[in-house]
Tab-separated table of N, CA and C in Angstrom:
chain	number	residue	atom	x	y	z
A	1	UNK	N	-14.107	-0.124	12.918
A	1	UNK	CA	-14.700	0.314	11.470
A	1	UNK	C	-15.685	-0.027	10.306
A	2	UNK	N	-16.370	0.399	9.720
A	2	UNK	CA	-17.736	0.353	9.664
A	2	UNK	C	-17.626	0.249	7.318
A	3	UNK	N	-17.842	-0.415	7.318
A	3	UNK	CA	-18.093	-0.624	6.031
A	3	UNK	C	-18.642	-0.435	5.105
A	4	UNK	N	-20.261	-0.063	5.697
A	4	UNK	CA	-20.953	0.871	5.202
A	4	UNK	C	-21.020	2.018	5.499
A	5	UNK	N	-19.857	2.839	5.714
A	5	UNK	CA	-19.842	4.179	5.389
A	5	UNK	C	-20.504	5.348	4.559
A	6	UNK	N	-21.291	5.625	4.902
A	6	UNK	CA	-21.588	6.778	3.359
A	6	UNK	C	-22.072	7.787	3.447
A	7	UNK	N	-21.985	8.864	2.813
A	7	UNK	CA	-21.908	9.793	2.465
A	7	UNK	C	-21.110	10.758	1.383
A	8	UNK	N	-19.841	11.488	1.894
A	8	UNK	CA	-19.017	11.993	0.891
A	8	UNK	C	-19.090	11.139	-0.018
A	9	UNK	N	-18.889	11.527	-1.421
A	9	UNK	CA	-18.031	10.418	-2.985
A	9	UNK	C	-17.531	9.901	-2.673
A	10	UNK	N	-16.068	10.823	-2.194
A	10	UNK	CA	-15.473	9.495	-1.432
A	10	UNK	C	-15.511	7.947	-0.925
A	11	UNK	N	-16.279	8.295	0.203
A	11	UNK	CA	-16.582	6.751	0.944
A	11	UNK	C	-17.328	6.304	-0.007
A	12	UNK	N	-18.391	6.798	-1.014
A	12	UNK	CA	-19.052	6.246	-2.118
A	12	UNK	C	-18.796	5.222	-2.998
A	13	UNK	N	-17.260	5.901	-3.599
A	13	UNK	CA	-16.226	5.758	-4.381
A	13	UNK	C	-15.715	3.989	-3.639
A	14	UNK	N	-15.296	4.182	-1.920
A	14	UNK	CA	-14.911	3.115	-1.644
A	14	UNK	C	-15.642	1.989	-1.814
A	15	UNK	N	-16.664	1.898	-1.576
A	15	UNK	CA	-18.129	0.945	-1.820
A	15	UNK	C	-17.634	0.182	-2.958
A	16	UNK	N	-17.043	0.514	-3.735
A	16	UNK	CA	-16.886	-0.270	-5.100
A	16	UNK	C	-16.120	-1.371	-5.126
A	17	UNK	N	-14.498	-0.428	-4.044
A	17	UNK	CA	-14.050	-1.769	-4.223
A	17	UNK	C	-13.709	-2.768	-2.660
A	18	UNK	N	-14.961	-2.826	-1.961
A	18	UNK	CA	-15.082	-3.957	-0.673
A	18	UNK	C	-14.555	-5.038	-1.238
A	19	UNK	N	-14.354	-5.893	-0.873
A	19	UNK	CA	-14.071	-7.426	-1.377
A	19	UNK	C	-13.368	-7.090	-2.860
A	20	UNK	N	-12.748	-6.482	-3.366
A	20	UNK	CA	-11.886	-6.582	-4.416
A	20	UNK	C	-10.328	-6.344	-4.248
A	21	UNK	N	-9.703	-6.713	-5.064
A	21	UNK	CA	-8.218	-6.719	-4.745
A	21	UNK	C	-7.878	-5.148	-5.189
A	22	UNK	N	-6.875	-4.602	-4.674
A	22	UNK	CA	-6.595	-3.293	-4.499
A	22	UNK	C	-4.927	-3.346	-4.445
A	23	UNK	N	-4.607	-2.174	-5.097
A	23	UNK	CA	-3.161	-1.693	-4.579
A	23	UNK	C	-3.040	-0.284	-4.032
A	24	UNK	N	-2.399	-0.177	-3.268
A	24	UNK	CA	-1.917	1.448	-2.162
A	24	UNK	C	-0.800	1.593	-2.376
A	25	UNK	N	-0.539	3.142	-2.701
A	25	UNK	CA	0.713	3.901	-2.735
A	25	UNK	C	1.221	3.590	-1.165
A	26	UNK	N	1.953	4.386	-0.408
A	26	UNK	CA	2.260	4.363	1.143
A	26	UNK	C	2.983	5.485	0.866
A	27	UNK	N	3.103	6.769	2.001
A	27	UNK	CA	4.027	8.327	1.832
A	27	UNK	C	4.971	7.639	2.169
A	28	UNK	N	5.228	6.602	2.434
A	28	UNK	CA	6.623	6.028	2.774
A	28	UNK	C	7.423	5.444	1.326
A	29	UNK	N	6.596	5.442	0.388
A	29	UNK	CA	7.136	5.004	-0.860
A	29	UNK	C	7.033	3.511	-1.381
A	30	UNK	N	6.146	2.824	-0.403
A	30	UNK	CA	5.627	1.109	-0.427
A	30	UNK	C	4.344	1.455	-0.721
A	31	UNK	N	4.474	-0.399	-1.436
A	31	UNK	CA	3.382	-0.353	-1.927
A	31	UNK	C	2.931	-1.764	-1.368
A	32	UNK	N	1.416	-1.392	-1.299
A	32	UNK	CA	0.653	-2.852	-0.687
A	32	UNK	C	-0.409	-2.965	-1.771
A	33	UNK	N	-0.551	-4.506	-1.798
A	33	UNK	CA	-1.839	-4.881	-2.291
A	33	UNK	C	-2.591	-6.088	-1.607
A	34	UNK	N	-3.309	-5.798	-1.688
A	34	UNK	CA	-4.595	-6.957	-1.098
A	34	UNK	C	-6.065	-6.763	-1.272
A	35	UNK	N	-7.164	-7.169	-0.437
A	35	UNK	CA	-8.210	-6.937	-0.524
A	35	UNK	C	-8.995	-6.232	0.211
A	36	UNK	N	-9.948	-5.441	-0.042
A	36	UNK	CA	-10.303	-4.264	0.721
A	36	UNK	C	-11.631	-4.672	1.557
A	37	UNK	N	-11.382	-5.158	2.930
A	37	UNK	CA	-12.339	-5.473	3.791
A	37	UNK	C	-13.108	-4.453	4.715
A	38	UNK	N	-12.420	-3.303	4.710
A	38	UNK	CA	-13.307	-2.380	5.709
A	38	UNK	C	-12.656	-1.274	5.729
A	39	UNK	N	-13.674	0.021	6.195
A	39	UNK	CA	-13.004	1.184	5.842
A	39	UNK	C	-13.737	2.077	6.593
A	40	UNK	N	-13.408	2.999	6.766
A	40	UNK	CA	-13.901	4.475	7.661
A	40	UNK	C	-13.978	5.513	6.897
A	41	UNK	N	-14.042	6.698	8.045
A	41	UNK	CA	-14.759	8.259	7.143
A	41	UNK	C	-13.336	8.796	7.264
A	42	UNK	N	-11.620	7.847	7.719
A	42	UNK	CA	-10.920	8.782	7.833
A	42	UNK	C	-9.820	7.795	6.647
A	43	UNK	N	-10.483	7.280	6.344
A	43	UNK	CA	-9.563	6.455	4.846
A	43	UNK	C	-8.812	5.597	5.778
A	44	UNK	N	-8.785	5.257	6.794
A	44	UNK	CA	-8.129	3.763	7.309
A	44	UNK	C	-8.857	2.722	7.057
A	45	UNK	N	-7.890	1.881	6.069
A	45	UNK	CA	-8.049	0.530	5.482
A	45	UNK	C	-7.747	-0.776	6.074
A	46	UNK	N	-8.388	-1.828	6.133
A	46	UNK	CA	-8.161	-3.153	6.507
A	46	UNK	C	-7.744	-3.883	5.146
A	47	UNK	N	-6.818	-4.072	4.914
A	47	UNK	CA	-6.264	-5.227	4.172
A	47	UNK	C	-6.635	-6.637	4.444
A	48	UNK	N	-7.047	-7.800	3.632
A	48	UNK	CA	-6.440	-8.919	3.918
A	48	UNK	C	-5.784	-9.416	2.915
A	49	UNK	N	-5.061	-10.624	3.336
A	49	UNK	CA	-4.155	-11.568	2.511
A	49	UNK	C	-3.344	-10.546	1.301
A	50	UNK	N	-2.464	-9.722	2.555
A	50	UNK	CA	-1.752	-8.259	1.844
A	50	UNK	C	-0.446	-8.843	1.618
A	51	UNK	N	0.287	-7.673	0.370
A	51	UNK	CA	1.659	-8.061	0.505
A	51	UNK	C	2.153	-6.748	0.394
A	52	UNK	N	3.166	-6.348	1.332
A	52	UNK	CA	3.962	-5.164	0.921
A	52	UNK	C	5.405	-4.988	0.420
A	53	UNK	N	5.438	-3.994	-0.704
A	53	UNK	CA	6.414	-4.347	-1.516
A	53	UNK	C	7.317	-3.144	-1.254
A	54	UNK	N	8.646	-3.173	-1.071
A	54	UNK	CA	9.597	-2.256	-1.328
A	54	UNK	C	10.294	-2.179	-2.301
A	55	UNK	N	10.208	-0.959	-3.140
A	55	UNK	CA	11.208	-1.490	-4.512
A	55	UNK	C	12.547	-0.376	-4.647
A	56	UNK	N	13.441	-0.664	-5.710
A	56	UNK	CA	14.371	0.137	-5.881
A	56	UNK	C	14.325	0.353	-7.322
A	57	UNK	N	14.940	0.825	-8.178
A	57	UNK	CA	14.924	1.273	-9.202
A	57	UNK	C	14.836	-0.479	-9.879
A	58	UNK	N	15.313	-1.005	-9.619
A	58	UNK	CA	15.483	-2.551	-10.801
A	58	UNK	C	15.059	-3.517	-10.201
A	59	UNK	N	14.980	-3.809	-8.535
A	59	UNK	CA	14.475	-4.181	-7.498
A	59	UNK	C	13.405	-4.611	-6.728
A	60	UNK	N	12.633	-5.378	-5.771
A	60	UNK	CA	12.030	-5.285	-5.114
A	60	UNK	C	11.820	-6.407	-4.274
A	61	UNK	N	11.452	-6.157	-2.749
A	61	UNK	CA	10.901	-7.203	-1.986
A	61	UNK	C	9.554	-7.215	-1.368
A	62	UNK	N	9.848	-8.139	-1.206
A	62	UNK	CA	7.964	-8.336	-0.514
A	62	UNK	C	7.858	-9.017	0.884
A	63	UNK	N	6.621	-8.775	1.480
A	63	UNK	CA	6.504	-9.519	3.263
A	63	UNK	C	4.840	-9.657	2.813
A	64	UNK	N	4.431	-11.120	3.209
A	64	UNK	CA	3.457	-11.315	3.098
A	64	UNK	C	2.603	-11.332	4.630
A	65	UNK	N	1.328	-10.796	4.581
A	65	UNK	CA	0.065	-10.929	5.758
A	65	UNK	C	-0.684	-11.313	5.696
A	66	UNK	N	-1.685	-11.802	6.422
A	66	UNK	CA	-3.006	-12.408	6.637
A	66	UNK	C	-3.669	-10.752	6.437
A	67	UNK	N	-3.183	-9.959	7.533
A	67	UNK	CA	-4.442	-8.719	7.692
A	67	UNK	C	-3.649	-7.620	7.995
A	68	UNK	N	-3.334	-6.671	7.561
A	68	UNK	CA	-2.985	-5.243	7.963
A	68	UNK	C	-3.752	-4.087	7.737
A	69	UNK	N	-3.881	-3.344	8.941
A	69	UNK	CA	-4.682	-2.185	9.120
A	69	UNK	C	-3.539	-0.858	8.489
A	70	UNK	N	-3.936	-0.088	7.659
A	70	UNK	CA	-3.339	1.039	6.859
A	70	UNK	C	-3.714	2.635	7.145
A	71	UNK	N	-3.373	3.598	8.296
A	71	UNK	CA	-3.694	4.370	8.607
A	71	UNK	C	-4.215	5.727	7.338
A	72	UNK	N	-5.468	6.113	7.152
A	72	UNK	CA	-5.638	6.899	5.845
A	72	UNK	C	-4.290	7.676	5.802
A	73	UNK	N	-4.238	8.980	7.004
A	73	UNK	CA	-3.059	9.921	6.891
A	73	UNK	C	-1.836	9.402	6.068
A	74	UNK	N	-1.436	8.102	5.497
A	74	UNK	CA	-0.425	7.454	5.193
A	74	UNK	C	-0.480	6.977	3.794
A	75	UNK	N	-1.685	7.144	3.425
A	75	UNK	CA	-2.338	6.748	1.531
A	75	UNK	C	-1.904	8.061	1.030
A	76	UNK	N	-1.353	7.534	-0.458
A	76	UNK	CA	-1.417	8.746	-1.217
A	76	UNK	C	-2.449	7.988	-2.318
A	77	UNK	N	-2.160	7.217	-2.255
A	77	UNK	CA	-3.386	6.491	-3.269
A	77	UNK	C	-3.426	5.330	-3.297
A	78	UNK	N	-5.108	4.827	-3.903
A	78	UNK	CA	-5.518	3.658	-4.193
A	78	UNK	C	-6.128	3.267	-5.210
A	79	UNK	N	-5.995	1.994	-6.066
A	79	UNK	CA	-6.868	1.682	-7.048
A	79	UNK	C	-7.512	0.088	-6.846
A	80	UNK	N	-7.950	0.106	-7.649
A	80	UNK	CA	-8.057	-1.585	-8.069
A	80	UNK	C	-7.392	-2.269	-8.695
A	81	UNK	N	-6.708	-2.886	-8.483
A	81	UNK	CA	-6.181	-3.408	-9.531
A	81	UNK	C	-4.863	-4.563	-8.421
A	82	UNK	N	-3.675	-4.644	-9.493
A	82	UNK	CA	-2.318	-5.060	-8.155
A	82	UNK	C	-1.181	-4.060	-8.878
A	83	UNK	N	0.091	-4.760	-8.179
A	83	UNK	CA	1.159	-4.076	-8.564
A	83	UNK	C	1.713	-5.102	-9.355
A	84	UNK	N	2.887	-4.843	-10.483
A	84	UNK	CA	3.043	-5.359	-11.759
A	84	UNK	C	4.853	-5.247	-11.430
A	85	UNK	N	5.342	-6.615	-10.764
A	85	UNK	CA	7.052	-6.398	-10.496
A	85	UNK	C	7.603	-7.089	-11.575
A	86	UNK	N	6.966	-7.554	-12.638
A	86	UNK	CA	7.644	-8.651	-13.566
A	86	UNK	C	8.844	-8.101	-14.520
A	87	UNK	N	9.526	-6.904	-14.030
A	87	UNK	CA	10.673	-6.309	-14.580
A	87	UNK	C	11.344	-6.593	-14.111
A	88	UNK	N	11.265	-6.439	-12.330
A	88	UNK	CA	12.251	-6.500	-11.282
A	88	UNK	C	12.910	-7.418	-11.001
A	89	UNK	N	14.078	-7.561	-10.265
A	89	UNK	CA	14.573	-8.485	-9.817
A	89	UNK	C	14.025	-8.587	-8.277
A	90	UNK	N	13.261	-9.870	-7.532
A	90	UNK	CA	13.315	-10.065	-6.208
A	90	UNK	C	14.436	-10.311	-5.679
A	91	UNK	N	14.447	-9.843	-4.787
A	91	UNK	CA	16.129	-9.833	-3.612
A	91	UNK	C	15.138	-9.925	-2.158
A	92	UNK	N	15.941	-10.410	-0.651
A	92	UNK	CA	15.352	-10.985	-0.126
A	92	UNK	C	14.854	-9.531	1.051
A	93	UNK	N	15.983	-8.885	1.231
A	93	UNK	CA	15.556	-7.500	1.737
A	93	UNK	C	16.198	-6.089	0.884
A	94	UNK	N	15.260	-5.328	0.462
A	94	UNK	CA	15.581	-4.152	0.043
A	94	UNK	C	15.674	-2.839	1.113
A	95	UNK	N	15.224	-2.987	1.631
A	95	UNK	CA	14.803	-2.033	3.238
A	95	UNK	C	15.986	-1.405	3.521
A	96	UNK	N	17.397	-2.303	4.059
A	96	UNK	CA	18.551	-1.413	4.136
A	96	UNK	C	18.549	-0.518	2.576
A	97	UNK	N	18.730	-0.925	1.672
A	97	UNK	CA	19.421	-0.361	0.433
A	97	UNK	C	18.755	1.077	0.173
A	98	UNK	N	17.259	0.943	0.762
A	98	UNK	CA	16.690	2.161	0.433
A	98	UNK	C	16.477	3.464	1.191
A	99	UNK	N	17.066	2.884	2.861
A	99	UNK	CA	17.117	4.003	3.719
A	99	UNK	C	17.929	4.366	3.393
A	100	UNK	N	19.516	3.462	2.955
A	100	UNK	CA	20.718	4.465	2.812
A	100	UNK	C	20.721	5.297	2.186
A	101	UNK	N	19.902	5.035	0.676
A	101	UNK	CA	19.697	5.968	-0.511
A	101	UNK	C	19.054	7.362	0.418
A	102	UNK	N	17.885	7.138	1.041
A	102	UNK	CA	17.334	8.633	1.461
A	102	UNK	C	18.208	8.820	2.332
A	103	UNK	N	18.978	8.411	3.493
A	103	UNK	CA	19.528	9.138	4.316
A	103	UNK	C	20.490	9.729	3.355
A	104	UNK	N	21.423	9.133	2.694
A	104	UNK	CA	22.290	10.123	1.749
A	104	UNK	C	22.015	11.267	0.874
A	105	UNK	N	20.485	10.831	0.639
A	105	UNK	CA	20.236	11.808	-0.231
A	105	UNK	C	19.773	13.389	1.327
A	106	UNK	N	19.266	13.386	2.574
A	106	UNK	CA	18.953	13.602	3.395
A	106	UNK	C	20.199	14.744	3.539
A	107	UNK	N	21.093	13.875	3.931
A	107	UNK	CA	22.872	14.661	3.597
A	107	UNK	C	23.434	15.419	3.054
A	108	UNK	N	22.967	15.058	1.620
A	108	UNK	CA	23.013	16.081	0.362
A	108	UNK	C	22.393	17.469	0.601
A	109	UNK	N	21.174	17.450	0.911
A	109	UNK	CA	20.911	18.382	1.147
A	109	UNK	C	21.549	19.485	1.800
């Protein structure tokens, strides 16, 4: 990936986020927070010192990583800043609860 990609307005805006903390909302509903180190023309991004958050209405769980590569097609939104979880309770694992709720919604359809 090349952090010096130039051209479209979107990639020029991405340059402003380089080496800054950003949050990313993923297609599967998870949130990522980390420092943007690189990106390419497909908006694949490399985050360092990242944390992945899985949330439920009043709970969250988190997984920390040194670096993570996110595919651009799975990114819904990104911006400068962090994820606020002050009013939520941290739990060890929430992925099973979220998956079960999603499965029940699918079956109910």
